[in-house]
PDB file of C-alpha atoms in Angstrom:
ATOM      1  CA  MET A  17     -34.996 -24.952 -58.013  1.00 39.00           C
ATOM      2  CA  VAL A  18     -32.336 -22.247 -58.403  1.00 39.00           C
ATOM      3  CA  THR A  19     -33.029 -18.765 -57.089  1.00 41.00           C
ATOM      4  CA  LEU A  20     -31.291 -15.878 -58.818  1.00 42.00           C
ATOM      5  CA  ALA A  21     -30.560 -12.800 -56.782  1.00 43.00           C
ATOM      6  CA  GLY A  22     -28.746  -9.676 -57.814  1.00 43.00           C
ATOM      7  CA  CYS A  23     -25.668  -8.566 -55.908  1.00 44.00           C
ATOM      8  CA  SER A  24     -27.016  -5.071 -55.155  1.00 42.00           C
ATOM      9  CA  SER A  25     -30.218  -6.623 -53.820  1.00 45.00           C
ATOM     10  CA  ILE A  26     -28.152  -8.593 -51.332  1.00 49.00           C
ATOM     11  CA  VAL A  27     -25.536  -5.942 -50.497  1.00 53.00           C
ATOM     12  CA  ASP A  28     -27.563  -2.706 -50.626  1.00 63.00           C
ATOM     13  CA  GLY A  29     -31.204  -3.838 -50.460  1.00 87.00           C
ATOM     14  CA  THR A  30     -34.219  -2.319 -52.166  1.00 90.00           C
ATOM     15  CA  THR A  31     -34.923   0.367 -49.551  1.00 94.00           C
ATOM     16  CA  GLN A  32     -32.863   3.228 -48.158  1.00 96.00           C
ATOM     17  CA  ASN A  33     -33.103   5.666 -45.256  1.00 97.00           C
ATOM     18  CA  ILE A  34     -32.752   9.298 -46.302  1.00 97.00           C
ATOM     19  CA  LEU A  35     -31.763  11.708 -43.516  1.00 98.00           C
ATOM     20  CA  VAL A  36     -32.908  15.322 -43.977  1.00 98.00           C
ATOM     21  CA  ASN A  37     -31.397  18.206 -41.994  1.00 98.00           C
ATOM     22  CA  THR A  38     -32.608  21.787 -42.241  1.00 98.00           C
ATOM     23  CA  ASN A  39     -31.052  24.997 -41.014  1.00 98.00           C
ATOM     24  CA  PRO A  40     -32.810  25.923 -38.810  1.00 98.00           C
ATOM     25  CA  ALA A  41     -34.145  22.597 -37.558  1.00 98.00           C
ATOM     26  CA  GLY A  42     -37.860  21.918 -37.165  1.00 98.00           C
ATOM     27  CA  ALA A  43     -39.095  22.102 -40.761  1.00 98.00           C
ATOM     28  CA  THR A  44     -41.636  19.679 -42.193  1.00 97.00           C
ATOM     29  CA  CYS A  45     -40.333  18.004 -45.350  1.00 98.00           C
ATOM     30  CA  GLY A  46     -42.192  16.009 -47.962  1.00 97.00           C
ATOM     31  CA  LEU A  47     -40.513  13.614 -50.365  1.00 97.00           C
ATOM     32  CA  TYR A  48     -41.956  13.451 -53.872  1.00 97.00           C
ATOM     33  CA  ARG A  49     -41.209  11.008 -56.660  1.00 96.00           C
ATOM     34  CA  GLU A  50     -42.831  11.516 -60.060  1.00 94.00           C
ATOM     35  CA  ASN A  51     -44.653  14.479 -58.432  1.00 94.00           C
ATOM     36  CA  LEU A  52     -46.459  12.255 -55.883  1.00 95.00           C
ATOM     37  CA  ASN A  53     -45.830  12.371 -52.139  1.00 96.00           C
ATOM     38  CA  ILE A  54     -44.012   9.219 -50.995  1.00 96.00           C
ATOM     39  CA  GLY A  55     -43.542  10.272 -47.380  1.00 96.00           C
ATOM     40  CA  THR A  56     -43.220  13.109 -44.890  1.00 97.00           C
ATOM     41  CA  ILE A  57     -40.713  13.971 -42.186  1.00 98.00           C
ATOM     42  CA  PRO A  58     -42.773  15.875 -39.590  1.00 97.00           C
ATOM     43  CA  ALA A  59     -39.807  17.737 -38.052  1.00 98.00           C
ATOM     44  CA  THR A  60     -36.154  17.917 -39.055  1.00 98.00           C
ATOM     45  CA  PRO A  61     -33.678  16.509 -38.466  1.00 98.00           C
ATOM     46  CA  GLY A  62     -35.343  13.243 -39.360  1.00 98.00           C
ATOM     47  CA  SER A  63     -35.127  10.291 -41.676  1.00 98.00           C
ATOM     48  CA  ILE A  64     -37.520   8.287 -43.767  1.00 97.00           C
ATOM     49  CA  LEU A  65     -37.308   4.861 -45.372  1.00 97.00           C
ATOM     50  CA  VAL A  66     -37.977   4.937 -49.120  1.00 97.00           C
ATOM     51  CA  GLN A  67     -38.187   2.285 -51.785  1.00 95.00           C
ATOM     52  CA  LYS A  68     -35.230   2.715 -54.147  1.00 95.00           C
ATOM     53  CA  SER A  69     -36.067   3.513 -57.747  1.00 93.00           C
ATOM     54  CA  LYS A  70     -34.554   4.894 -60.926  1.00 93.00           C
ATOM     55  CA  HIS A  71     -36.741   7.976 -60.418  1.00 94.00           C
ATOM     56  CA  ASP A  72     -35.364  11.084 -58.682  1.00 96.00           C
ATOM     57  CA  ILE A  73     -36.826  12.477 -55.457  1.00 97.00           C
ATOM     58  CA  THR A  74     -37.714  16.105 -54.789  1.00 97.00           C
ATOM     59  CA  ILE A  75     -37.581  17.100 -51.126  1.00 97.00           C
ATOM     60  CA  LEU A  76     -39.795  20.097 -50.296  1.00 97.00           C
ATOM     61  CA  CYS A  77     -39.498  21.686 -46.835  1.00 97.00           C
ATOM     62  CA  VAL A  78     -41.841  24.203 -45.195  1.00 96.00           C
ATOM     63  CA  MET A  79     -41.679  26.085 -41.909  1.00 96.00           C
ATOM     64  CA  ASN A  80     -43.622  29.039 -40.515  1.00 94.00           C
ATOM     65  CA  GLY A  81     -41.698  32.279 -41.053  1.00 94.00           C
ATOM     66  CA  TYR A  82     -39.543  30.776 -43.823  1.00 95.00           C
ATOM     67  CA  GLN A  83     -39.779  30.426 -47.584  1.00 94.00           C
ATOM     68  CA  GLN A  84     -40.353  26.969 -49.036  1.00 94.00           C
ATOM     69  CA  ALA A  85     -37.048  25.265 -49.788  1.00 95.00           C
ATOM     70  CA  SER A  86     -36.378  22.255 -51.955  1.00 95.00           C
ATOM     71  CA  HIS A  87     -33.631  19.795 -52.785  1.00 97.00           C
ATOM     72  CA  PHE A  88     -33.338  17.585 -55.869  1.00 96.00           C
ATOM     73  CA  ASN A  89     -32.089  14.121 -54.834  1.00 97.00           C
ATOM     74  CA  LYS A  90     -30.958  12.373 -58.016  1.00 94.00           C
ATOM     75  CA  SER A  91     -31.185   8.605 -58.204  1.00 94.00           C
ATOM     76  CA  GLY A  92     -27.657   7.317 -58.738  1.00 89.00           C
ATOM     77  CA  VAL A  93     -26.030   3.949 -59.289  1.00 79.00           C
ATOM     78  CA  ALA A  94     -25.339   1.816 -56.208  1.00 59.00           C
ATOM     79  CA  GLY A  95     -21.723   0.729 -55.746  1.00 49.00           C
ATOM     80  CA  ALA A  96     -22.455  -3.011 -55.898  1.00 46.00           C
ATOM     81  CA  THR A  97     -23.994  -2.631 -59.357  1.00 44.00           C
ATOM     82  CA  VAL A  98     -20.640  -2.460 -61.155  1.00 50.00           C
ATOM     83  CA  GLY A  99     -19.428  -5.623 -59.445  1.00 48.00           C
ATOM     84  CA  ASN A 100     -22.721  -7.265 -60.232  1.00 48.00           C
ATOM     85  CA  ILE A 101     -22.342  -6.554 -63.949  1.00 46.00           C
ATOM     86  CA  LEU A 102     -18.718  -7.727 -63.980  1.00 49.00           C
ATOM     87  CA  LEU A 103     -19.232 -10.872 -61.906  1.00 51.00           C
ATOM     88  CA  GLY A 104     -22.833 -11.808 -62.522  1.00 51.00           C
ATOM     89  CA  GLY A 105     -23.430 -10.493 -65.980  1.00 53.00           C
ATOM     90  CA  GLY A 106     -26.725  -9.217 -67.235  1.00 51.00           C
ATOM     91  CA  ILE A 107     -29.001 -11.518 -65.223  1.00 49.00           C
ATOM     92  CA  GLY A 108     -28.031 -10.159 -61.800  1.00 49.00           C
ATOM     93  CA  TRP A 109     -28.135  -6.589 -63.052  1.00 45.00           C
ATOM     94  CA  ALA A 110     -31.583  -7.128 -64.583  1.00 48.00           C
ATOM     95  CA  ILE A 111     -32.883  -8.425 -61.248  1.00 48.00           C
ATOM     96  CA  ASP A 112     -31.412  -5.437 -59.392  1.00 46.00           C
ATOM     97  CA  SER A 113     -32.760  -3.010 -61.970  1.00 48.00           C
ATOM     98  CA  MET A 114     -36.308  -4.350 -61.635  1.00 47.00           C
ATOM     99  CA  SER A 115     -36.194  -4.161 -57.837  1.00 45.00           C
ATOM    100  CA  GLY A 116     -34.521  -0.730 -57.666  1.00 45.00           C
ATOM    101  CA  ALA A 117     -31.573  -2.202 -55.741  1.00 59.00           C
ATOM    102  CA  ASP A 118     -29.110  -0.851 -58.309  1.00 75.00           C
ATOM    103  CA  ASN A 119     -30.067   2.729 -57.364  1.00 91.00           C
ATOM    104  CA  LYS A 120     -29.217   4.978 -54.406  1.00 94.00           C
ATOM    105  CA  TYR A 121     -29.985   8.473 -53.155  1.00 96.00           C
ATOM    106  CA  ASP A 122     -27.762  11.023 -51.427  1.00 95.00           C
ATOM    107  CA  THR A 123     -27.979  11.047 -47.662  1.00 96.00           C
ATOM    108  CA  PRO A 124     -27.777  13.093 -45.524  1.00 97.00           C
ATOM    109  CA  VAL A 125     -29.498  15.938 -47.340  1.00 97.00           C
ATOM    110  CA  ASN A 126     -28.986  19.479 -46.009  1.00 98.00           C
ATOM    111  CA  VAL A 127     -31.581  22.159 -46.802  1.00 98.00           C
ATOM    112  CA  THR A 128     -31.204  25.824 -45.841  1.00 97.00           C
ATOM    113  CA  MET A 129     -34.417  27.640 -44.981  1.00 96.00           C
ATOM    114  CA  VAL A 130     -34.507  31.353 -45.900  1.00 95.00           C
ATOM    115  CA  PRO A 131     -36.531  33.662 -43.624  1.00 95.00           C
ATOM    116  CA  VAL A 132     -39.489  35.501 -45.126  1.00 93.00           C
ATOM    117  CA  GLN A 133     -38.574  39.168 -45.570  1.00 90.00           C
ATOM    118  CA  PRO A 134     -40.442  41.682 -43.374  1.00 88.00           C
ATOM    119  CA  GLY A 135     -43.495  43.015 -45.182  1.00 84.00           C
ATOM    120  CA  SER A 136     -43.709  39.975 -47.494  1.00 80.00           C
ATOM    121  CA  VAL A 137     -46.710  37.724 -47.506  1.00 76.00           C
ATOM    122  CA  ALA A 138     -45.655  34.273 -46.334  1.00 71.00           C
ATOM    123  CA  ALA A 139     -47.126  31.216 -47.991  1.00 70.00           C
ATOM    124  CA  PRO A 140     -48.736  28.788 -45.575  1.00 73.00           C
ATOM    125  CA  ALA A 141     -46.315  26.192 -44.237  1.00 84.00           C
ATOM    126  CA  VAL A 142     -48.293  23.285 -45.667  1.00 91.00           C
ATOM    127  CA  LEU A 143     -46.982  20.550 -47.935  1.00 93.00           C
ATOM    128  CA  PRO A 144     -48.947  19.884 -51.131  1.00 91.00           C
ATOM    129  CA  PRO A 145     -50.255  16.354 -51.820  1.00 91.00           C
ATOM    130  CA  SER A 146     -48.441  16.426 -55.174  1.00 91.00           C
ATOM    131  CA  LEU A 147     -45.992  18.740 -56.941  1.00 87.00           C
ATOM    132  CA  THR A 148     -46.657  20.986 -59.901  1.00 81.00           C
ATOM    133  CA  ALA A 149     -44.015  21.994 -62.444  1.00 70.00           C
ATOM    134  CA  ALA A 150     -43.643  25.331 -60.628  1.00 67.00           C
ATOM    135  CA  GLN A 151     -42.651  23.548 -57.389  1.00 68.00           C
ATOM    136  CA  GLN A 152     -39.876  21.474 -58.963  1.00 65.00           C
ATOM    137  CA  PRO A 153     -36.365  22.687 -58.112  1.00 65.00           C
ATOM    138  CA  VAL A 154     -34.518  24.135 -61.067  1.00 55.00           C
ATOM    139  CA  ALA A 155     -31.079  22.744 -61.836  1.00 49.00           C
ATOM    140  CA  THR A 156     -28.630  25.571 -62.261  1.00 42.00           C
ATOM    141  CA  ALA A 157     -25.739  25.517 -64.682  1.00 40.00           C
ATOM    142  CA  ALA A 158     -22.260  25.983 -63.254  1.00 39.00           C
ATOM    143  CA  ALA A 159     -21.059  29.550 -63.505  1.00 39.00           C
ATOM    144  CA  ALA A 160     -18.542  30.104 -66.231  1.00 40.00           C
ATOM    145  CA  ILE A 161     -15.049  30.870 -65.022  1.00 43.00           C
ATOM    146  CA  PRO A 162     -13.576  33.817 -66.916  1.00 45.00           C
ATOM    147  CA  ALA A 163     -10.351  33.192 -68.758  1.00 47.00           C
ATOM    148  CA  PRO A 164      -7.310  34.938 -67.265  1.00 49.00           C
ATOM    149  CA  ALA A 165      -6.397  38.201 -68.924  1.00 53.00           C
ATOM    150  CA  THR A 166      -3.383  38.099 -71.187  1.00 52.00           C
ATOM    151  CA  PRO A 167      -0.731  40.735 -70.553  1.00 52.00           C
TER     152      PRO A 167
END
């Protein structure tokens, strides 16, 4: 019997540790994929082992005296995937794609916590069990660079 294994599965594996740092340290951070909590880091800095997937991860951090902060961790292509396609063809890539081994996430992730302004009502520093659309981080477009003035 012949066993087929994808290159990324062997080289990179199907799981990955994601390290989360906050400034200041000590925040509680939840990781959410498809709006569901997949794990929690009780105090930063800390790391968590996640199953790799084609789906992005939202990292939501809370801390008493600070506003909620979030980071969008996009699922990218693992380095061994290109070699797998070139050397192994479609079969190895298909295996890696099914297992999630052909994906990777950024690590470490750095999140800046912003203090609650005096006189503002602070939200409780509690992570939700799942995310709503309002809690998803918004991707911002790059600021346009003005053209130089012509003399």
